[in-house]
XYZ file of C-alpha atoms in Angstrom:
620
model
C 41.249 63.549 -9.023
C 38.786 60.974 -10.090
C 40.278 59.221 -13.152
C 36.862 58.663 -14.779
C 36.130 62.342 -14.637
C 39.470 63.085 -16.329
C 38.700 60.719 -19.208
C 35.298 62.259 -19.681
C 36.809 65.675 -19.744
C 39.246 64.661 -22.483
C 36.299 64.183 -24.825
C 35.233 67.772 -24.516
C 38.022 70.010 -23.303
C 40.769 71.554 -25.473
C 44.231 70.540 -24.358
C 45.048 74.070 -23.214
C 42.072 74.222 -21.027
C 42.902 70.804 -19.597
C 46.375 72.057 -18.684
C 44.824 74.887 -16.693
C 42.638 72.473 -14.836
C 45.578 70.261 -13.940
C 47.361 73.373 -12.597
C 44.563 73.823 -10.124
C 42.569 76.585 -11.710
C 38.982 76.402 -10.643
C 36.173 76.886 -13.169
C 32.588 75.880 -13.290
C 32.355 72.904 -15.688
C 28.910 74.027 -16.849
C 30.653 76.938 -18.546
C 32.450 74.532 -20.949
C 30.942 73.595 -24.263
C 31.538 70.246 -26.045
C 33.789 70.388 -29.054
C 31.577 70.534 -32.147
C 32.362 69.354 -35.650
C 32.679 71.745 -38.499
C 29.459 72.421 -40.369
C 31.326 73.391 -43.550
C 29.149 72.068 -46.469
C 31.707 72.737 -49.187
C 33.654 69.887 -50.685
C 35.262 71.424 -53.796
C 34.517 74.978 -54.810
C 37.493 76.014 -56.941
C 39.790 74.171 -54.623
C 39.903 71.559 -51.888
C 37.863 72.640 -48.859
C 39.532 72.703 -45.481
C 40.879 69.298 -44.366
C 39.888 67.478 -47.552
C 42.129 64.631 -48.709
C 41.998 62.317 -51.711
C 42.834 58.555 -52.030
C 42.577 56.412 -55.098
C 40.856 52.973 -54.833
C 43.052 49.888 -55.190
C 43.282 48.737 -58.797
C 42.210 52.103 -60.132
C 44.527 54.415 -62.083
C 46.107 56.649 -59.400
C 46.361 59.693 -61.673
C 42.691 59.777 -62.630
C 41.930 62.889 -60.635
C 43.356 66.357 -61.258
C 42.353 69.987 -60.799
C 41.383 71.646 -64.107
C 41.609 75.416 -64.669
C 40.359 75.274 -68.266
C 37.104 73.369 -68.248
C 34.970 74.747 -65.457
C 31.349 75.416 -64.685
C 30.124 78.996 -65.029
C 33.628 80.329 -65.568
C 34.804 79.364 -62.085
C 38.526 79.220 -61.533
C 38.845 75.423 -61.233
C 36.945 72.176 -61.506
C 37.631 68.492 -60.700
C 38.744 66.540 -63.743
C 38.638 62.743 -63.887
C 40.275 60.712 -66.659
C 38.900 57.188 -67.060
C 41.556 54.896 -68.607
C 41.115 52.607 -71.630
C 40.500 48.949 -70.909
C 43.623 46.980 -70.072
C 45.573 50.083 -69.090
C 48.558 48.695 -67.173
C 48.322 51.600 -64.701
C 44.724 50.853 -63.646
C 41.516 49.319 -64.882
C 39.166 52.133 -63.865
C 38.955 55.555 -62.207
C 37.925 55.602 -58.610
C 38.692 57.176 -55.298
C 37.532 58.874 -52.130
C 37.572 62.497 -50.951
C 37.582 62.401 -47.161
C 38.447 64.556 -44.178
C 40.580 63.682 -41.173
C 38.006 65.136 -38.828
C 34.305 64.568 -39.007
C 31.882 67.261 -40.170
C 28.397 67.940 -38.917
C 26.274 67.756 -42.123
C 22.990 67.244 -40.303
C 21.674 70.554 -41.647
C 21.735 69.529 -45.290
C 19.465 67.336 -47.363
C 21.573 66.608 -50.435
C 25.061 66.491 -51.920
C 24.908 68.413 -55.188
C 27.290 69.066 -58.053
C 27.486 70.132 -61.650
C 29.040 67.683 -64.108
C 29.732 67.062 -67.773
C 31.799 64.574 -69.819
C 33.799 64.449 -73.006
C 31.123 62.107 -74.367
C 27.776 60.806 -73.190
C 28.781 58.509 -70.339
C 27.756 56.510 -67.308
C 29.265 57.118 -63.889
C 28.975 53.681 -62.364
C 28.872 54.825 -58.757
C 29.005 58.259 -57.155
C 28.128 59.100 -53.562
C 29.294 60.109 -50.073
C 29.829 58.454 -46.736
C 32.832 56.317 -47.780
C 35.433 57.165 -45.106
C 37.884 54.333 -45.915
C 36.653 52.712 -42.642
C 33.265 51.459 -41.594
C 31.463 53.763 -44.008
C 28.452 53.536 -41.751
C 26.321 56.040 -43.688
C 27.567 55.375 -47.241
C 25.039 56.662 -49.758
C 25.333 56.445 -53.544
C 23.677 56.482 -56.909
C 24.458 53.822 -59.461
C 24.805 54.347 -63.230
C 24.425 58.109 -63.272
C 24.070 59.235 -66.868
C 25.873 62.480 -67.789
C 26.124 64.344 -71.058
C 28.531 66.747 -72.734
C 26.702 69.771 -71.287
C 26.906 71.012 -67.726
C 24.017 69.763 -65.605
C 23.244 69.755 -61.895
C 22.968 66.448 -60.014
C 21.611 65.526 -56.619
C 22.423 62.774 -54.170
C 19.799 62.943 -51.340
C 20.818 62.501 -47.750
C 18.399 59.787 -46.490
C 18.402 61.078 -42.919
C 20.474 64.243 -42.270
C 20.224 63.773 -38.492
C 22.650 60.829 -38.805
C 25.461 62.883 -40.379
C 26.846 64.651 -37.343
C 30.385 63.241 -37.636
C 30.838 62.357 -41.341
C 34.273 62.077 -42.964
C 33.321 60.689 -46.380
C 32.632 63.726 -48.546
C 32.507 62.140 -52.000
C 33.526 59.009 -53.846
C 33.285 57.650 -57.373
C 34.049 54.563 -59.406
C 33.880 54.737 -63.193
C 34.913 52.086 -65.763
C 35.695 52.533 -69.499
C 32.794 52.440 -71.937
C 33.139 49.658 -74.533
C 36.793 49.557 -73.696
C 37.356 53.273 -74.310
C 38.346 55.825 -71.721
C 36.913 59.315 -71.453
C 37.039 62.395 -69.210
C 34.438 63.991 -66.971
C 34.364 67.088 -64.824
C 32.658 67.910 -61.554
C 32.279 71.432 -60.154
C 30.549 73.177 -57.264
C 30.520 69.993 -55.121
C 28.829 70.738 -51.870
C 26.083 69.714 -49.378
C 23.072 72.025 -49.460
C 19.313 72.250 -48.964
C 17.726 72.310 -52.401
C 14.389 72.432 -50.642
C 12.614 70.121 -53.042
C 14.067 66.705 -52.136
C 10.701 65.104 -51.427
C 8.548 61.990 -51.011
C 11.114 59.545 -49.651
C 10.207 55.857 -49.962
C 12.038 53.035 -48.239
C 11.779 49.256 -48.283
C 13.128 46.278 -46.465
C 12.971 42.850 -48.095
C 12.323 44.718 -51.363
C 8.934 45.759 -50.006
C 7.644 42.221 -49.436
C 5.874 40.986 -46.355
C 7.652 37.702 -45.705
C 6.981 34.962 -43.239
C 9.663 32.552 -42.086
C 9.503 29.626 -39.731
C 12.551 29.548 -37.476
C 13.968 28.168 -34.305
C 15.766 29.503 -31.255
C 19.280 30.432 -32.324
C 18.532 31.019 -36.002
C 19.731 34.321 -37.414
C 18.819 36.196 -40.609
C 20.050 39.432 -42.130
C 17.344 41.726 -43.366
C 18.131 42.535 -46.996
C 16.374 44.220 -49.885
C 17.013 47.718 -48.435
C 16.060 50.411 -51.013
C 15.169 54.045 -51.081
C 13.692 56.448 -53.661
C 13.550 60.308 -53.522
C 11.821 62.810 -55.716
C 14.413 65.314 -56.969
C 14.030 68.997 -57.891
C 14.129 68.027 -61.606
C 11.103 65.719 -60.988
C 13.029 62.497 -61.301
C 12.345 59.697 -58.812
C 15.916 58.697 -57.984
C 16.840 55.333 -56.508
C 19.527 55.775 -53.891
C 21.740 53.049 -52.414
C 21.765 53.275 -48.589
C 23.218 51.282 -45.730
C 21.277 49.546 -42.904
C 22.526 52.199 -40.440
C 19.914 54.659 -41.741
C 17.115 52.279 -40.764
C 15.547 51.925 -37.324
C 14.640 48.229 -37.013
C 11.928 47.116 -34.585
C 10.701 43.780 -33.328
C 7.084 43.441 -32.104
C 8.193 40.911 -29.502
C 11.832 40.823 -28.415
C 11.188 37.703 -26.307
C 10.694 35.853 -29.660
C 13.125 37.697 -31.979
C 15.526 40.608 -31.620
C 16.924 42.752 -34.394
C 20.090 44.824 -34.107
C 21.044 48.143 -35.725
C 22.433 46.359 -38.803
C 19.121 44.539 -39.421
C 20.346 41.154 -38.218
C 17.450 39.147 -36.657
C 18.100 36.552 -33.998
C 15.404 34.223 -32.794
C 15.539 34.217 -29.007
C 12.414 32.414 -27.872
C 9.321 30.544 -28.831
C 6.976 29.098 -29.816
C 5.600 32.437 -30.880
C 5.648 35.153 -33.517
C 7.490 38.446 -33.868
C 7.150 40.954 -36.715
C 10.286 42.845 -37.857
C 9.686 46.244 -39.352
C 11.798 49.330 -40.041
C 11.577 53.078 -40.555
C 13.866 55.879 -41.748
C 13.389 59.328 -40.346
C 9.857 58.559 -39.273
C 8.992 57.131 -42.670
C 7.769 53.576 -42.371
C 9.602 51.209 -44.756
C 7.499 48.936 -46.858
C 8.063 45.244 -46.201
C 8.273 43.128 -43.077
C 9.393 39.798 -41.746
C 7.099 37.714 -39.637
C 9.245 35.283 -37.615
C 7.275 32.230 -36.623
C 9.418 30.597 -33.998
C 8.867 26.924 -33.384
C 10.985 27.087 -30.215
C 13.923 24.756 -29.656
C 15.880 23.692 -32.688
C 15.688 20.085 -33.935
C 19.193 18.969 -34.792
C 19.855 16.784 -37.804
C 20.121 13.008 -37.155
C 23.667 12.120 -36.197
C 25.283 10.022 -38.943
C 26.729 6.718 -37.762
C 29.134 6.070 -40.651
C 32.605 4.628 -39.999
C 34.946 7.675 -39.947
C 37.536 5.760 -41.945
C 35.045 5.592 -44.823
C 34.048 9.264 -44.781
C 35.312 12.416 -46.528
C 33.458 15.231 -44.775
C 32.695 18.642 -46.376
C 30.594 20.047 -43.519
C 29.882 18.274 -40.287
C 30.574 18.464 -36.567
C 30.789 14.708 -36.418
C 33.743 14.130 -38.725
C 36.865 16.263 -39.464
C 36.247 18.404 -42.499
C 38.559 18.700 -45.507
C 39.697 22.237 -46.539
C 36.792 24.212 -48.050
C 37.223 27.564 -49.810
C 33.647 28.638 -49.097
C 30.186 27.449 -48.355
C 28.566 30.236 -50.341
C 30.338 31.615 -53.386
C 28.005 34.557 -53.819
C 28.311 34.089 -57.555
C 27.399 37.404 -59.114
C 25.388 38.647 -60.830
C 22.649 36.044 -60.895
C 22.858 34.495 -57.412
C 20.404 35.782 -54.818
C 21.198 33.245 -52.138
C 22.574 34.650 -48.853
C 23.958 32.887 -45.841
C 22.703 33.108 -42.260
C 24.601 30.168 -40.761
C 24.049 29.529 -37.074
C 25.123 27.338 -34.231
C 22.894 25.601 -31.738
C 24.493 23.770 -28.812
C 27.784 23.390 -30.661
C 26.097 22.080 -33.834
C 26.856 24.282 -36.793
C 24.173 24.602 -39.434
C 24.401 26.049 -42.933
C 21.404 28.355 -43.523
C 20.767 29.555 -47.079
C 18.184 32.319 -47.492
C 16.727 34.002 -50.562
C 17.609 30.770 -52.327
C 17.916 30.428 -56.059
C 21.247 28.621 -56.312
C 24.395 28.383 -54.205
C 27.743 26.548 -54.419
C 30.247 25.045 -52.025
C 33.839 24.927 -53.332
C 36.699 22.713 -52.189
C 39.242 22.986 -54.970
C 42.497 23.592 -53.072
C 43.005 20.721 -53.066
C 40.276 18.898 -54.922
C 38.860 15.717 -53.417
C 39.755 12.278 -54.800
C 36.502 10.409 -54.071
C 37.213 7.392 -56.285
C 37.075 5.177 -53.230
C 33.763 6.669 -52.079
C 30.380 5.332 -53.162
C 27.761 7.878 -51.981
C 27.019 11.589 -51.543
C 25.271 12.148 -48.226
C 23.688 15.203 -46.539
C 20.784 16.361 -44.414
C 18.608 19.292 -45.510
C 15.696 21.022 -43.731
C 13.146 23.394 -45.238
C 11.890 25.497 -42.288
C 8.943 27.092 -44.061
C 5.764 25.118 -44.770
C 5.819 24.464 -48.494
C 2.812 25.672 -50.444
C 3.349 22.950 -53.115
C 5.630 20.091 -53.780
C 9.215 21.263 -54.366
C 12.212 19.989 -56.316
C 15.890 20.585 -55.587
C 18.768 19.954 -58.023
C 22.175 18.833 -56.864
C 25.253 19.205 -59.036
C 28.719 17.656 -58.407
C 31.593 19.089 -60.348
C 34.873 17.305 -61.175
C 37.917 19.494 -61.986
C 39.821 16.936 -64.034
C 37.643 16.269 -67.020
C 35.129 14.157 -65.092
C 32.311 16.524 -65.998
C 29.345 17.692 -63.951
C 26.929 15.167 -62.504
C 23.379 16.104 -61.531
C 20.404 14.599 -59.832
C 17.044 15.827 -58.510
C 15.262 15.394 -55.217
C 11.475 15.782 -55.053
C 10.348 17.192 -51.703
C 6.626 16.849 -51.090
C 4.750 19.316 -48.885
C 4.617 16.669 -46.128
C 8.407 16.678 -45.868
C 8.793 20.405 -45.213
C 9.766 21.415 -41.662
C 11.667 18.162 -41.057
C 15.128 16.833 -41.880
C 15.383 15.134 -45.274
C 18.223 12.681 -45.897
C 20.040 12.815 -49.221
C 21.931 9.508 -49.752
C 22.805 9.229 -53.409
C 25.074 6.533 -54.958
C 27.639 8.048 -57.252
C 26.756 5.494 -59.896
C 23.277 7.010 -60.089
C 24.527 10.570 -60.673
C 24.252 11.116 -64.441
C 27.026 13.001 -66.119
C 29.720 12.467 -63.474
C 32.311 10.428 -65.373
C 35.034 10.665 -62.787
C 35.302 11.660 -59.145
C 39.047 11.844 -58.910
C 39.133 15.592 -58.525
C 35.790 16.789 -57.110
C 35.662 20.555 -56.465
C 32.086 21.790 -56.063
C 28.607 20.927 -54.858
C 25.867 23.188 -56.200
C 22.273 23.431 -54.923
C 19.600 24.738 -57.318
C 16.042 25.725 -56.442
C 14.580 23.848 -59.372
C 10.928 24.319 -58.466
C 11.445 27.966 -57.400
C 9.340 27.647 -54.239
C 12.058 26.973 -51.674
C 12.768 30.286 -49.977
C 15.439 28.984 -47.631
C 16.842 25.756 -46.241
C 19.303 24.361 -43.656
C 22.058 21.862 -44.461
C 24.199 19.664 -42.307
C 26.428 16.581 -42.506
C 27.555 17.094 -46.126
C 29.968 14.301 -46.955
C 31.079 11.458 -49.210
C 31.269 7.932 -47.844
C 31.985 4.337 -48.814
C 29.297 1.805 -48.003
C 31.776 -1.082 -47.765
C 32.109 -1.634 -51.481
C 35.742 -2.330 -52.474
C 37.195 0.592 -54.391
C 37.307 0.197 -58.151
C 40.662 -0.938 -59.555
C 42.981 1.738 -60.740
C 43.005 2.307 -64.483
C 46.626 3.600 -64.397
C 49.479 3.635 -61.888
C 49.402 6.312 -59.214
C 52.963 5.692 -58.068
C 56.189 5.376 -60.020
C 57.998 2.099 -60.588
C 60.388 0.959 -57.850
C 63.814 2.592 -58.090
C 66.391 -0.062 -59.148
C 69.418 -0.649 -56.942
C 71.743 -2.701 -59.161
C 75.207 -1.106 -59.661
C 75.380 0.910 -62.841
C 78.602 -0.847 -63.773
C 76.664 -4.159 -64.041
C 73.863 -2.741 -66.200
C 73.177 -2.105 -69.906
C 70.087 0.115 -69.698
C 67.457 0.345 -72.499
C 64.908 2.593 -70.698
C 65.264 4.085 -67.147
C 65.668 7.363 -65.288
C 68.122 5.606 -62.909
C 70.807 4.691 -65.458
C 72.479 6.090 -68.529
C 70.514 4.488 -71.325
C 71.671 3.201 -74.711
C 71.625 6.177 -77.106
C 69.646 6.063 -80.331
C 67.014 3.556 -79.052
C 63.532 4.143 -80.490
C 60.136 2.540 -81.051
C 59.679 1.805 -84.778
C 56.442 1.831 -86.722
C 55.952 -1.734 -87.888
C 52.301 -1.158 -88.765
C 51.162 -1.983 -85.240
C 48.055 -0.451 -83.547
C 49.951 0.272 -80.311
C 50.179 3.973 -79.310
C 53.520 4.703 -77.676
C 53.953 7.645 -75.293
C 56.106 8.695 -72.420
C 54.258 9.861 -69.304
C 55.396 11.154 -65.949
C 54.331 9.444 -62.776
C 55.417 11.272 -59.646
C 58.004 13.010 -61.789
C 59.444 9.768 -63.174
C 59.466 9.083 -66.925
C 57.500 5.954 -67.813
C 56.741 4.216 -71.110
C 53.067 3.650 -71.981
C 51.946 1.179 -74.676
C 48.213 1.929 -75.053
C 46.009 -0.561 -76.944
C 48.903 -2.963 -77.363
C 48.908 -5.597 -80.128
C 52.678 -5.502 -80.599
C 55.451 -2.983 -80.255
C 59.171 -3.207 -80.992
C 62.105 -1.465 -79.376
C 64.967 -0.867 -81.771
C 68.260 -0.712 -79.886
C 70.557 2.188 -80.793
C 73.263 -0.350 -81.660
C 73.704 -4.086 -81.496
C 74.523 -5.237 -77.987
C 76.627 -8.105 -76.758
C 74.741 -9.111 -73.610
C 76.313 -12.574 -73.310
C 77.961 -11.470 -70.054
C 74.605 -10.457 -68.550
C 72.510 -12.803 -66.468
C 69.077 -11.247 -66.552
C 66.714 -9.003 -68.474
C 65.023 -6.771 -65.896
C 61.551 -5.186 -66.399
C 59.074 -3.232 -64.260
C 55.522 -3.363 -65.727
C 52.034 -2.350 -64.713
C 48.661 -3.193 -66.298
C 45.102 -3.318 -65.050
C 43.411 -4.710 -68.184
C 45.908 -6.884 -70.036
C 45.230 -10.636 -70.221
C 48.201 -11.547 -72.450
C 51.685 -10.039 -72.409
C 54.975 -11.345 -73.810
C 58.430 -9.870 -74.111
C 60.710 -10.995 -76.989
C 64.491 -10.782 -77.458
C 65.668 -10.597 -81.072
C 69.000 -11.094 -82.829
C 69.644 -10.834 -86.646
C 67.981 -13.455 -88.807
C 65.680 -12.764 -87.205
C 66.173 -15.161 -84.364
C 63.628 -14.370 -81.609
C 62.280 -15.902 -78.431
C 59.413 -14.818 -76.233
C 58.846 -14.937 -72.448
C 55.312 -14.712 -70.984
C 54.636 -12.207 -68.257
C 51.891 -12.625 -65.619
C 49.072 -10.135 -66.158
C 47.132 -8.225 -65.015
C 49.278 -6.923 -62.215
C 48.254 -5.690 -58.783
C 50.537 -2.673 -58.888
C 54.080 -2.573 -60.304
C 55.504 -6.023 -61.058
C 59.271 -6.390 -61.206
C 60.840 -9.353 -62.881
C 64.419 -10.529 -63.685
C 64.243 -13.017 -66.567
C 67.230 -15.361 -66.906
C 69.003 -14.822 -70.235
C 68.888 -18.545 -70.782
C 65.120 -18.238 -71.244
C 65.765 -16.526 -74.593
C 67.784 -19.322 -76.292
C 68.466 -19.668 -79.258
C 68.799 -15.837 -79.567
C 72.393 -14.781 -80.269
C 73.121 -12.944 -77.034
C 76.335 -11.479 -78.483
C 74.335 -9.611 -81.173
C 70.961 -8.487 -79.690
C 69.303 -5.796 -81.807
C 65.652 -5.545 -80.744
C 63.078 -6.201 -78.051
C 59.382 -6.704 -78.715
C 56.229 -6.774 -76.602
C 52.956 -8.309 -77.822
C 49.650 -9.042 -76.188
C 46.733 -6.726 -75.310
C 45.577 -3.931 -73.007
C 47.387 -0.836 -71.777
C 50.910 -1.418 -70.490
C 53.219 0.842 -68.502
C 56.944 -0.064 -68.551
C 60.053 1.200 -66.745
C 63.595 0.138 -65.911
C 64.250 -2.089 -68.924
C 67.823 -3.242 -68.656
C 70.227 -6.201 -68.850
C 72.181 -6.935 -65.708
C 74.758 -9.195 -64.218
C 74.233 -10.923 -60.866
């Protein structure tokens, strides 16, 4: 037997009948009828209809739905009860779920899903609809913010095109949040598909009904958005209905220039030339269109020639890119910007459409750009500008460095060509640090940039030496002297002298202990002088050196003093500023005439900010 024939049979023939065929029974195949889906329109009439299941949405309260035999419509035996939780309910933040069937139903003979509903208070059902099958939900249809009252009332959800619903599994779904933090209950009864007969005057749009024109190039793609529908209901209301692209029949006037698939995604395939993209639903022409004006082959952005060792790349095919969370955050509810990124000849291009603002985030980890001097990128506005434009760029630091911003004026003459952004960090107002950069944000400041391309987004150093560090990035060197030969005043490496502190002698110095790479370190900020009071008098006459590790970028004068009672004190000058951690072993003879058998204090004086570690006396 031909294997292909067998496979085809499996789609139409009950298993029992197939067994007969395999046993050699002969029968005219034309006598067999394809398996048809149930046309049962009932969803919940006093009970679950045949094959109906329920699943709660993730994050919702799983016990929100129950069958109610007390509150029903028209004295029926049962209704569907839904309990919306209070805000912050540990069991779920909202009520939501799907009623679905394992096998598809043929609902092509019905024009609306209808039901009766009431609530324990005047309420808003955030979303109710059908077509959610916990899978692709190809024909999902819904109404947002449906207002219901405390009295039973009939509601309608029109089917945009019944001919599409020949194998539908999503019978009903809902998602309802508390109102002002308070939960409530609502009931639904007589839930079914039917033909009210007066669902009329359907209206559809693409691109929100606008006739748009976009300049593009071969390889550029764009998703058709702004899909809307409105139906006139039996109660006279013009009801907006949320529908999916699958209900629309998209058409291109010239597929050699631009093609459009069933999801409304347009791909420019040729040019120069024009193609108009339109759509219809059930023979009703949708308002709105897209005129694609293809310029032909794409002009790639100029290739940057920066030294890779001086580049931190966010988006480029020339340099390795750092980790980026996203190139479009889709920041609800105010962002309109969509992405239609594309690739031409191996060159990836960011394409932002419906542009008002959009952000790129790279916060895990953030970028330390302190050694970089410039922000660099290439942008391209494909449509001919009707007037001069202005774009705003924002750079966000995640460690208290603030948000820097600058503007770029783009005259009409610079549309439809690559524009280089090459901005020194020192000219970006408001950016006080770039040690932990996390976002770049683009803003349509003039409001007349419908879309743009972006490439080669990076930070670079133009050869300028990096600015000096203001504080140590690494801990002090770990000492290696045997503990038995050490009397330690301050260190994580030795047991230190107990009771040692930093007395207030009226100095201006601010003393703190900070951690550097997990290592405790003393910080003397704004030093004029600062004492260290030993926990007890120390006989260090057997010691040969006073050891210090110190770090400063801005001190021009620094001395360390040893003090015995009297006081008898002697200073030793340290070389500052340092170029990293400086370690020094000062001979004890340098502190004569201090009584080394009775040392009670140390003191530092000078200026600047000083970091200190591993202060101890040691033998050879």
